[in-house]
Each structure stands twice: as structure tokens, then as C-alpha cells.
Amino acid sequence: MPRNKAILLLSVGHACVDVYQGAVAALVPFFVAERDYTYAAASGIVLAASLLSSVAQPLFGVLTDRWAMPWLLPLSTFLGGLGIALSGLGGSYALTLVFVAVSGVGVAAYHPESARVARVASKGSHTAMGWFSLGGNLGFAVAPLMVAGVMTAGGLRLTPLFVVPALAGSVLCLLVVRMLDRTSGTGARKAVAAEGADDRASFVKLALAVVCRSIVFIGLSTFISFYTQQRTGGGTAAGTAALCVLYLGGAVGTVLGGNLANRWDRVTVVRGAYLMTVAAVAGIVYAPGPVIYLFVALTSAGLYIPFSLQVTLGQDYLPSRVGTASGITLGLTVSIGGLVSPVIGSVADATSLQTALAPLIAMPALAWLLFRTLPEPVVPKPAAPAPAPSAGAAPAPVQQGAAATPEAELSPSRRDAR
């Protein structure tokens, strides 16, 4: 299977899943407008999407370390879309939380296995993994536009239309699974453990840094629409535009991160990105007027340059548990940001949004400090294959001390002779 074709299909499928993660935050202002939710109640919707997802993704990661489960890709894509499609039906707050949580489980099931498949298809390329992550970021970016279009046409009663990307993504995932079965045989059915020793201490530090990133990103995703309206004096369109900038900047940042990592090591690139993000988030909180859009764009790039690099770093710190590493870096630590959103909402209800968002400035600073202590993992390269002997050449003599030939590599006649 050509690597570029596989990564392209996986990237588009990734977009069809992550559009539902972006849709949750994009739907919040419309739930507030139609159902008069408070900030705390609205952030509870984000919590519902994150809570089950944060627990489920590491569990799915552990499972994919034991067994490859490519069939999860189309199934989880459909489940992620189904939950959001049903979220606007009925006026029950509890039922809305249940549907959004179902979508979160679908997203949770998708990411560990898709990251494993993408790692195999990318053959270790940081740029290719960047393109895979780009698909998810584009899904995030399209979500506010998709939600705004549907909500403008008919409000929450039209949320069943949101199932369409899930159907398309499921078909694309099926194509990838079939290609894997044809070209790699057991590669689509058996999980293969990578070689190398696990560096658990470094992985824990990495996970904590991703938690800090998650708190900033989910916090801004939930409240940037409201905050931009306050700072600019604009309406819903001004807030939706800020959310689009936050997500679209991530598309640029993800590709840029992969390219920069080919020039410098990943840890150095991530450190620089988080340092820039400190100033960018401060600009969002305190800059007046339309200049907020510039700082939103810089924050987006600063948060997304590390995104795919952190996934591959996690996989290299835990080479024997690639699925678990993917589930944590893409799932648990990302979803934890949703757990903090109700706290931000409660503080905003009691004081102001500016006061509630100000602590987010410290999060990328903490991530930068954690990355100052992280090493760049050394990834073992596969040994070059020995050249094939020319026709008629005598076999090379076995030198004393050389490893014995494995039974599996012997021809039947030579095994019988032994």
C-alpha cells in the first residue's frame, strides 16, 4: 500500500471523527441560546463528552496493544457521529449529556487504533504523522462552520444531519482496513510489539505536559466564542469566527511541527512552541478589541505544533505499548481539559470570563518546564538486509561465535538434516 495513499485516507477519516469533538464546543452557544443554560451547565456538556472518553481511551489503548482491532475504526466513527446527531433532540438536559457521552466513547475507541495504524503506514515519518494529525485538526476547524450552518437553518432540531460525516468516515475506514488486509496480511489482524526499553518516567512527564495543553485548548474551545463577543462587542458570528481561527491555526501548526521536527529534534521544537504559547494566551486574555484574533491564531499554532510530535514521542517512550501511549496522549490527557471546563464556567459565573481564563496562561509555562527535563528518545533503526548472493556463489561459512540460524528461517530439507 503506497504510504501517501494510506495516510491520505486515514487523515480524511480522522477529520470525520474529530469534527464531532469540535462540534461539542461549537454547539454550546446554541444550547445556551435555545435552552437558557448557565456557563456551568453549558460546560457540563463538554464534561460529558470528555468524562467517558478520558477513561475509555487508555482502556482501548491497552486492548490494541494486545490485539489489533481495525474494525473499531468504522464502528467508532459512526458511534461518534450518532451521539452528536441525537444530542439536539428533546429538551432533557440529562438526555443531552447521555448522547454527548456516547459520542465521546466513539471518539475514544477510534484514536488508539487509528494511531497504531497510522504509525505502521507512516513508517516512522514525522511528516506523515503530521498529515494524519492534520486531518483531525481540519475536522475541528470545520466543526464550527458545520454547526453554524445547520443551526442557522433550523436550530437544534436539525442535529440528525450531523450523522453524514460519520457515514462518510466509516466508508473511508473500511477502505483502509481492506487495503491493510490485502497488502500486509496479518498486519491488520495482529498487534506487533515494537523493540526497545520503555522510559516510563519520561512518558509520565510528557503526559503531564499534554494535560497542561489540554486544559488550555479545551478551556478556550468552550469559552472563546463568548469571550470574543465580549471583547469585540460583536455577535454570534464574531464568536464563531474566533473558534474557527482557533481550529484552523491548528492545521498550520500540525504540518509545521512535523516539518520542524525533521530539522531539529522533537523536544526542542515542542519547547519553543510552548514558550510562544505563554505570550499568546496572555494576549487573548488581556488584549482589547479585534487584535484578539491574532493572539487566537498564535495560540492555536503554539498548541498544535506539539500535537503530532507528542503522539510519536509517547510511542517512542513506550515502544512496547504503542496503543496505550496513543490512548493516553490522544485520549486521557486531552479529555482531562474537559474535566476542568466546569471549574472555569463556575468561576466565570461568580466573577468574569477574563478572571476565569487568566489562569490558563500558566499552563503552557508548566508544559515548557516539563519539556526542559525530557530527552529526545533514541529510536532503534532496523538493520540493513544482507545482499543476496549471486547465482552459483558458494554459501558463506558460519564463523565461530555467530548466532545459529533460527528454525523458522531454515528450509525443510535443512531442518530434516538437523
Tab-separated table of C-alpha atoms in Angstrom:
chain	number	residue	atom	x	y	z
A	1	MET	CA	0.000	0.000	0.000
A	2	PRO	CA	1.574	3.335	-1.001
A	3	ARG	CA	2.268	5.303	2.155
A	4	ASN	CA	0.836	8.574	0.829
A	5	LYS	CA	-2.475	6.985	-0.156
A	6	ALA	CA	-2.880	5.272	3.194
A	7	ILE	CA	-2.065	8.426	5.150
A	8	LEU	CA	-4.442	10.464	2.989
A	9	LEU	CA	-7.357	8.101	3.683
A	10	LEU	CA	-6.513	7.956	7.378
A	11	SER	CA	-6.248	11.746	7.528
A	12	VAL	CA	-9.666	12.303	5.958
A	13	GLY	CA	-11.169	9.637	8.202
A	14	HIS	CA	-9.563	11.362	11.191
A	15	ALA	CA	-11.271	14.587	10.134
A	16	CYS	CA	-14.636	12.831	10.018
A	17	VAL	CA	-14.182	11.757	13.647
A	18	ASP	CA	-12.696	14.889	15.174
A	19	VAL	CA	-15.375	17.067	13.621
A	20	TYR	CA	-17.529	15.749	16.475
A	21	GLN	CA	-15.036	16.808	19.134
A	22	GLY	CA	-15.135	20.307	17.663
A	23	ALA	CA	-18.916	20.181	17.317
A	24	VAL	CA	-19.406	19.827	21.077
A	25	ALA	CA	-17.826	23.218	21.819
A	26	ALA	CA	-19.456	24.774	18.759
A	27	LEU	CA	-22.916	23.628	19.915
A	28	VAL	CA	-22.542	25.122	23.398
A	29	PRO	CA	-23.611	28.705	22.460
A	30	PHE	CA	-26.715	27.332	20.719
A	31	PHE	CA	-27.670	25.232	23.739
A	32	VAL	CA	-27.293	28.385	25.835
A	33	ALA	CA	-29.407	30.421	23.397
A	34	GLU	CA	-32.235	27.887	22.974
A	35	ARG	CA	-32.324	26.408	26.480
A	36	ASP	CA	-31.003	29.244	28.685
A	37	TYR	CA	-28.156	27.207	30.177
A	38	THR	CA	-25.682	28.906	32.535
A	39	TYR	CA	-21.931	28.854	31.838
A	40	ALA	CA	-21.566	25.978	34.300
A	41	ALA	CA	-24.389	23.959	32.717
A	42	ALA	CA	-23.026	24.596	29.225
A	43	SER	CA	-19.543	23.473	30.241
A	44	GLY	CA	-21.148	20.328	31.677
A	45	ILE	CA	-21.903	19.290	28.091
A	46	VAL	CA	-18.182	19.457	27.320
A	47	LEU	CA	-17.552	17.485	30.511
A	48	ALA	CA	-19.961	14.763	29.380
A	49	ALA	CA	-18.085	14.359	26.110
A	50	SER	CA	-14.773	14.225	27.948
A	51	LEU	CA	-15.542	12.144	31.010
A	52	LEU	CA	-16.173	8.730	29.463
A	53	SER	CA	-13.676	9.448	26.708
A	54	SER	CA	-10.924	10.191	29.225
A	55	VAL	CA	-11.430	6.817	30.904
A	56	ALA	CA	-12.168	4.764	27.793
A	57	GLN	CA	-9.282	5.789	25.529
A	58	PRO	CA	-6.484	4.308	27.684
A	59	LEU	CA	-8.546	1.120	28.030
A	60	PHE	CA	-8.900	0.865	24.266
A	61	GLY	CA	-5.173	1.570	24.035
A	62	VAL	CA	-4.385	-1.406	26.283
A	63	LEU	CA	-6.642	-3.603	24.146
A	64	THR	CA	-4.971	-2.548	20.891
A	65	ASP	CA	-1.578	-3.411	22.403
A	66	ARG	CA	-2.808	-6.991	22.778
A	67	TRP	CA	-4.888	-7.300	19.618
A	68	ALA	CA	-5.090	-5.097	16.565
A	69	MET	CA	-8.737	-4.142	16.060
A	70	PRO	CA	-9.047	-2.279	12.749
A	71	TRP	CA	-12.785	-2.985	12.715
A	72	LEU	CA	-13.028	-0.406	15.522
A	73	LEU	CA	-12.263	2.396	13.059
A	74	PRO	CA	-15.555	2.375	11.081
A	75	LEU	CA	-17.641	1.390	14.112
A	76	SER	CA	-16.267	4.100	16.397
A	77	THR	CA	-16.556	6.731	13.653
A	78	PHE	CA	-20.254	6.009	13.283
A	79	LEU	CA	-20.798	5.994	17.065
A	80	GLY	CA	-19.081	9.369	17.426
A	81	GLY	CA	-21.418	10.892	14.860
A	82	LEU	CA	-24.551	9.206	16.169
A	83	GLY	CA	-24.230	10.744	19.626
A	84	ILE	CA	-23.909	14.296	18.307
A	85	ALA	CA	-26.726	13.705	15.804
A	86	LEU	CA	-29.082	12.821	18.665
A	87	SER	CA	-27.870	15.500	21.099
A	88	GLY	CA	-30.284	18.200	19.943
A	89	LEU	CA	-33.417	16.054	20.108
A	90	GLY	CA	-35.643	16.502	23.130
A	91	GLY	CA	-35.297	19.162	25.793
A	92	SER	CA	-33.899	16.991	28.584
A	93	TYR	CA	-30.506	18.137	29.868
A	94	ALA	CA	-29.747	14.648	31.195
A	95	LEU	CA	-30.537	13.037	27.842
A	96	THR	CA	-28.333	15.558	26.059
A	97	LEU	CA	-25.460	14.612	28.358
A	98	VAL	CA	-26.009	10.912	27.604
A	99	PHE	CA	-25.936	11.426	23.831
A	100	VAL	CA	-22.820	13.601	24.004
A	101	ALA	CA	-21.168	10.967	26.216
A	102	VAL	CA	-21.957	8.278	23.610
A	103	SER	CA	-20.155	10.401	21.034
A	104	GLY	CA	-17.200	10.678	23.429
A	105	VAL	CA	-16.960	6.889	23.690
A	106	GLY	CA	-16.917	6.614	19.901
A	107	VAL	CA	-14.090	9.117	19.695
A	108	ALA	CA	-12.275	7.242	22.480
A	109	ALA	CA	-12.470	3.936	20.634
A	110	TYR	CA	-11.171	5.472	17.402
A	111	HIS	CA	-7.932	7.174	18.382
A	112	PRO	CA	-5.649	4.455	19.844
A	113	GLU	CA	-6.211	2.031	16.959
A	114	SER	CA	-6.031	4.751	14.298
A	115	ALA	CA	-2.736	5.991	15.761
A	116	ARG	CA	-1.337	2.449	15.657
A	117	VAL	CA	-2.401	2.007	12.039
A	118	ALA	CA	-1.042	5.453	11.114
A	119	ARG	CA	2.302	4.644	12.744
A	120	VAL	CA	2.571	1.500	10.630
A	121	ALA	CA	1.511	3.297	7.452
A	122	SER	CA	3.816	6.295	8.045
A	123	LYS	CA	6.859	4.050	8.564
A	124	GLY	CA	8.200	6.382	11.249
A	125	SER	CA	7.908	9.612	9.255
A	126	HIS	CA	7.195	12.678	11.434
A	127	THR	CA	5.830	14.492	8.390
A	128	ALA	CA	3.410	11.674	7.558
A	129	MET	CA	2.187	11.527	11.158
A	130	GLY	CA	1.767	15.290	10.965
A	131	TRP	CA	-0.533	14.888	7.955
A	132	PHE	CA	-2.518	12.247	9.820
A	133	SER	CA	-2.966	14.628	12.754
A	134	LEU	CA	-3.790	17.440	10.327
A	135	GLY	CA	-6.951	15.577	9.348
A	136	GLY	CA	-8.193	15.702	12.927
A	137	ASN	CA	-7.355	19.393	13.182
A	138	LEU	CA	-9.251	20.137	9.979
A	139	GLY	CA	-12.206	18.269	11.424
A	140	PHE	CA	-12.050	20.541	14.453
A	141	ALA	CA	-11.822	23.580	12.165
A	142	VAL	CA	-14.801	22.596	10.005
A	143	ALA	CA	-16.990	21.857	13.041
A	144	PRO	CA	-17.970	25.469	13.894
A	145	LEU	CA	-18.879	26.162	10.250
A	146	MET	CA	-20.884	22.943	10.002
A	147	VAL	CA	-22.678	23.610	13.276
A	148	ALA	CA	-23.366	27.255	12.439
A	149	GLY	CA	-24.825	26.316	9.040
A	150	VAL	CA	-27.150	23.666	10.441
A	151	MET	CA	-28.198	25.736	13.471
A	152	THR	CA	-28.954	28.767	11.304
A	153	ALA	CA	-31.113	26.625	9.031
A	154	GLY	CA	-33.283	25.119	11.754
A	155	GLY	CA	-31.736	25.056	15.212
A	156	LEU	CA	-31.161	22.049	17.421
A	157	ARG	CA	-33.958	20.032	15.826
A	158	LEU	CA	-31.698	19.536	12.752
A	159	THR	CA	-28.813	17.888	14.633
A	160	PRO	CA	-29.588	14.483	12.973
A	161	LEU	CA	-27.907	15.930	9.866
A	162	PHE	CA	-24.591	15.689	11.721
A	163	VAL	CA	-24.502	11.923	11.131
A	164	VAL	CA	-23.421	12.481	7.493
A	165	PRO	CA	-19.652	12.924	8.157
A	166	ALA	CA	-19.729	9.771	10.298
A	167	LEU	CA	-21.164	7.738	7.446
A	168	ALA	CA	-18.512	9.068	5.057
A	169	GLY	CA	-15.730	8.439	7.562
A	170	SER	CA	-16.902	4.881	8.189
A	171	VAL	CA	-16.657	4.103	4.478
A	172	LEU	CA	-13.127	5.532	4.315
A	173	CYS	CA	-12.082	3.476	7.342
A	174	LEU	CA	-13.419	0.320	5.699
A	175	LEU	CA	-11.293	1.078	2.632
A	176	VAL	CA	-8.167	1.430	4.788
A	177	VAL	CA	-8.882	-1.847	6.608
A	178	ARG	CA	-9.359	-3.695	3.303
A	179	MET	CA	-6.117	-2.242	1.921
A	180	LEU	CA	-4.240	-3.359	5.024
A	181	ASP	CA	-5.647	-6.870	4.716
A	182	ARG	CA	-4.651	-7.118	1.051
A	183	THR	CA	-1.161	-5.683	1.315
A	184	SER	CA	0.105	-6.662	4.756
A	185	GLY	CA	-1.916	-9.761	5.507
A	186	THR	CA	-1.632	-10.260	9.242
A	187	GLY	CA	-0.624	-6.627	9.734
A	188	ALA	CA	-4.275	-5.677	10.051
A	189	ARG	CA	-5.036	-8.509	12.443
A	190	LYS	CA	-2.107	-8.857	14.819
A	191	ALA	CA	-0.611	-6.205	17.048
A	192	VAL	CA	3.185	-6.283	16.847
A	193	ALA	CA	5.208	-5.059	19.815
A	194	ALA	CA	7.979	-2.634	18.963
A	195	GLU	CA	11.531	-3.176	20.157
A	196	GLY	CA	13.177	-1.032	22.810
A	197	ALA	CA	13.020	-0.342	26.528
A	198	ASP	CA	10.176	1.702	27.987
A	199	ASP	CA	11.079	5.060	29.552
A	200	ARG	CA	8.146	5.398	31.920
A	201	ALA	CA	9.478	8.417	33.823
A	202	SER	CA	9.770	10.462	30.638
A	203	PHE	CA	6.353	9.292	29.490
A	204	VAL	CA	4.742	10.482	32.745
A	205	LYS	CA	6.318	13.924	32.304
A	206	LEU	CA	5.131	14.018	28.707
A	207	ALA	CA	1.599	13.071	29.790
A	208	LEU	CA	1.559	15.883	32.366
A	209	ALA	CA	2.640	18.359	29.688
A	210	VAL	CA	-0.166	17.188	27.410
A	211	VAL	CA	-2.604	17.660	30.309
A	212	CYS	CA	-1.491	21.298	30.552
A	213	ARG	CA	-2.003	21.730	26.818
A	214	SER	CA	-5.413	20.104	27.053
A	215	ILE	CA	-6.612	22.452	29.788
A	216	VAL	CA	-5.704	25.489	27.677
A	217	PHE	CA	-7.194	24.137	24.459
A	218	ILE	CA	-10.479	22.810	25.849
A	219	GLY	CA	-10.915	25.855	28.083
A	220	LEU	CA	-10.511	28.218	25.138
A	221	SER	CA	-12.621	26.000	22.852
A	222	THR	CA	-15.500	26.183	25.320
A	223	PHE	CA	-15.415	29.898	26.097
A	224	ILE	CA	-13.578	31.709	23.299
A	225	SER	CA	-16.845	32.407	21.468
A	226	PHE	CA	-18.388	34.122	24.496
A	227	TYR	CA	-15.152	35.943	25.372
A	228	THR	CA	-14.588	37.255	21.845
A	229	GLN	CA	-18.118	38.634	21.764
A	230	GLN	CA	-17.408	40.487	24.996
A	231	ARG	CA	-14.031	41.859	23.889
A	232	THR	CA	-15.104	42.935	20.408
A	233	GLY	CA	-18.738	43.844	21.040
A	234	GLY	CA	-19.746	41.519	18.194
A	235	GLY	CA	-22.472	38.912	17.977
A	236	THR	CA	-22.513	35.147	17.500
A	237	ALA	CA	-20.692	35.457	14.170
A	238	ALA	CA	-17.727	37.155	15.881
A	239	GLY	CA	-17.519	34.309	18.388
A	240	THR	CA	-17.806	31.611	15.730
A	241	ALA	CA	-15.029	33.310	13.737
A	242	ALA	CA	-12.714	33.147	16.765
A	243	LEU	CA	-13.448	29.442	17.209
A	244	CYS	CA	-12.683	28.830	13.525
A	245	VAL	CA	-9.354	30.683	13.879
A	246	LEU	CA	-8.511	28.573	16.931
A	247	TYR	CA	-9.104	25.372	14.975
A	248	LEU	CA	-7.730	26.446	11.564
A	249	GLY	CA	-4.488	27.683	13.084
A	250	GLY	CA	-4.030	24.162	14.347
A	251	ALA	CA	-3.998	22.861	10.777
A	252	VAL	CA	-0.989	25.056	10.015
A	253	GLY	CA	0.679	24.258	13.324
A	254	THR	CA	0.441	20.485	12.917
A	255	VAL	CA	2.103	20.411	9.485
A	256	LEU	CA	4.682	22.958	10.627
A	257	GLY	CA	5.515	20.838	13.660
A	258	GLY	CA	6.253	17.755	11.550
A	259	ASN	CA	8.479	19.737	9.193
A	260	LEU	CA	10.362	21.466	12.017
A	261	ALA	CA	10.974	18.096	13.677
A	262	ASN	CA	12.763	16.939	10.536
A	263	ARG	CA	15.221	19.825	11.004
A	264	TRP	CA	15.508	19.861	14.792
A	265	ASP	CA	14.587	17.214	17.334
A	266	ARG	CA	11.011	16.982	18.552
A	267	VAL	CA	11.679	18.016	22.155
A	268	THR	CA	13.375	21.262	21.075
A	269	VAL	CA	10.506	22.134	18.727
A	270	VAL	CA	7.867	21.498	21.403
A	271	ARG	CA	9.741	23.603	23.967
A	272	GLY	CA	9.810	26.588	21.625
A	273	ALA	CA	6.118	26.189	20.780
A	274	TYR	CA	5.026	26.207	24.413
A	275	LEU	CA	7.169	29.242	25.182
A	276	MET	CA	5.427	31.148	22.383
A	277	THR	CA	2.023	29.972	23.654
A	278	VAL	CA	2.552	31.612	27.051
A	279	ALA	CA	2.665	35.066	25.448
A	280	ALA	CA	-0.140	34.222	23.002
A	281	VAL	CA	-2.610	33.141	25.709
A	282	ALA	CA	-1.781	36.283	27.715
A	283	GLY	CA	-2.676	38.274	24.600
A	284	ILE	CA	-6.061	36.564	24.348
A	285	VAL	CA	-6.895	37.322	27.972
A	286	TYR	CA	-5.771	40.949	28.079
A	287	ALA	CA	-5.607	42.333	24.512
A	288	PRO	CA	-8.577	44.587	23.662
A	289	GLY	CA	-10.669	44.613	20.503
A	290	PRO	CA	-10.171	42.716	17.228
A	291	VAL	CA	-6.457	42.102	17.891
A	292	ILE	CA	-7.687	39.132	19.912
A	293	TYR	CA	-7.966	37.196	16.633
A	294	LEU	CA	-4.197	37.495	16.088
A	295	PHE	CA	-3.471	36.058	19.509
A	296	VAL	CA	-6.020	33.280	18.973
A	297	ALA	CA	-4.149	32.309	15.784
A	298	LEU	CA	-0.768	32.358	17.559
A	299	THR	CA	-2.163	30.315	20.440
A	300	SER	CA	-3.587	27.782	18.019
A	301	ALA	CA	-0.256	27.346	16.237
A	302	GLY	CA	1.603	27.121	19.553
A	303	LEU	CA	-0.720	24.432	20.870
A	304	TYR	CA	-0.778	22.382	17.666
A	305	ILE	CA	2.905	22.381	16.697
A	306	PRO	CA	3.489	19.878	19.551
A	307	PHE	CA	0.367	17.812	18.815
A	308	SER	CA	1.568	15.029	16.494
A	309	LEU	CA	5.107	15.250	17.925
A	310	GLN	CA	3.796	14.409	21.392
A	311	VAL	CA	1.995	11.371	19.996
A	312	THR	CA	5.167	9.964	18.423
A	313	LEU	CA	7.234	10.891	21.483
A	314	GLY	CA	4.804	8.947	23.652
A	315	GLN	CA	5.035	5.953	21.338
A	316	ASP	CA	8.851	6.110	21.438
A	317	TYR	CA	8.945	6.447	25.224
A	318	LEU	CA	6.714	3.342	25.477
A	319	PRO	CA	7.721	1.312	22.400
A	320	SER	CA	6.289	-1.903	23.838
A	321	ARG	CA	2.903	-0.259	24.478
A	322	VAL	CA	2.174	1.868	21.439
A	323	GLY	CA	-1.606	1.587	21.824
A	324	THR	CA	-1.503	2.585	25.470
A	325	ALA	CA	0.777	5.524	24.686
A	326	SER	CA	-1.555	6.659	21.907
A	327	GLY	CA	-4.628	6.258	24.089
A	328	ILE	CA	-3.094	8.433	26.802
A	329	THR	CA	-1.541	11.160	24.645
A	330	LEU	CA	-4.539	11.364	22.302
A	331	GLY	CA	-7.210	10.463	24.830
A	332	LEU	CA	-6.873	10.641	28.593
A	333	THR	CA	-4.712	13.757	28.761
A	334	VAL	CA	-6.655	15.512	26.008
A	335	SER	CA	-10.004	14.767	27.655
A	336	ILE	CA	-8.862	15.961	31.071
A	337	GLY	CA	-9.217	19.503	29.759
A	338	GLY	CA	-12.938	18.859	29.552
A	339	LEU	CA	-12.986	17.963	33.243
A	340	VAL	CA	-11.637	21.430	34.085
A	341	SER	CA	-14.187	23.274	31.948
A	342	PRO	CA	-16.949	23.251	34.611
A	343	VAL	CA	-14.492	24.845	37.054
A	344	ILE	CA	-13.772	27.615	34.550
A	345	GLY	CA	-17.500	28.037	33.962
A	346	SER	CA	-18.266	28.268	37.693
A	347	VAL	CA	-15.554	30.894	38.214
A	348	ALA	CA	-16.891	32.833	35.227
A	349	ASP	CA	-20.419	32.764	36.663
A	350	ALA	CA	-19.115	34.030	40.025
A	351	THR	CA	-16.674	36.654	38.681
A	352	SER	CA	-15.995	37.219	34.977
A	353	LEU	CA	-14.740	35.285	31.979
A	354	GLN	CA	-11.472	37.231	31.990
A	355	THR	CA	-10.791	36.220	35.579
A	356	ALA	CA	-11.691	32.608	34.803
A	357	LEU	CA	-9.436	32.431	31.738
A	358	ALA	CA	-6.394	34.183	33.245
A	359	PRO	CA	-5.000	31.010	34.974
A	360	LEU	CA	-4.721	29.369	31.541
A	361	ILE	CA	-1.599	31.485	30.927
A	362	ALA	CA	0.296	29.316	33.430
A	363	MET	CA	-0.490	26.022	31.683
A	364	PRO	CA	1.872	26.292	28.659
A	365	ALA	CA	4.547	27.607	31.034
A	366	LEU	CA	4.249	24.415	33.100
A	367	ALA	CA	4.378	22.322	29.907
A	368	TRP	CA	7.568	24.148	28.879
A	369	LEU	CA	9.151	23.423	32.259
A	370	LEU	CA	8.290	19.719	31.954
A	371	PHE	CA	9.783	19.512	28.468
A	372	ARG	CA	13.034	21.048	29.717
A	373	THR	CA	13.620	17.773	31.583
A	374	LEU	CA	12.723	15.431	28.698
A	375	PRO	CA	15.278	13.684	26.467
A	376	GLU	CA	14.829	13.052	22.766
A	377	PRO	CA	14.277	9.278	22.587
A	378	VAL	CA	16.687	7.262	20.510
A	379	VAL	CA	14.676	5.129	18.097
A	380	PRO	CA	16.497	1.946	17.041
A	381	LYS	CA	16.825	1.654	13.285
A	382	PRO	CA	16.282	-1.687	11.606
A	383	ALA	CA	19.422	-3.405	10.394
A	384	ALA	CA	20.069	-3.260	6.663
A	385	PRO	CA	19.328	-6.565	4.923
A	386	ALA	CA	22.315	-8.582	3.728
A	387	PRO	CA	22.875	-8.546	-0.042
A	388	ALA	CA	21.555	-11.584	-1.855
A	389	PRO	CA	24.291	-13.980	-3.049
A	390	SER	CA	24.933	-14.093	-6.772
A	391	ALA	CA	23.968	-17.172	-8.761
A	392	GLY	CA	26.419	-20.010	-8.319
A	393	ALA	CA	28.172	-18.430	-5.368
A	394	ALA	CA	29.136	-20.713	-2.517
A	395	PRO	CA	27.377	-20.083	0.782
A	396	ALA	CA	29.359	-18.077	3.304
A	397	PRO	CA	30.952	-20.199	6.040
A	398	VAL	CA	29.499	-19.952	9.507
A	399	GLN	CA	32.036	-18.219	11.740
A	400	GLN	CA	32.695	-19.403	15.251
A	401	GLY	CA	30.505	-17.476	17.717
A	402	ALA	CA	27.917	-16.494	15.117
A	403	ALA	CA	24.280	-16.874	16.068
A	404	ALA	CA	22.639	-20.106	14.985
A	405	THR	CA	20.107	-19.904	12.186
A	406	PRO	CA	16.528	-19.820	13.596
A	407	GLU	CA	14.449	-22.879	12.808
A	408	ALA	CA	11.839	-20.709	11.086
A	409	GLU	CA	14.425	-19.498	8.556
A	410	LEU	CA	15.676	-22.977	7.587
A	411	SER	CA	14.403	-24.782	4.509
A	412	PRO	CA	12.534	-28.066	5.139
A	413	SER	CA	15.452	-30.163	3.849
A	414	ARG	CA	17.939	-28.450	6.161
A	415	ARG	CA	15.606	-28.876	9.164
A	416	ASP	CA	15.329	-32.597	8.347
A	417	ALA	CA	19.110	-32.851	8.116
A	418	ARG	CA	19.374	-31.387	11.571
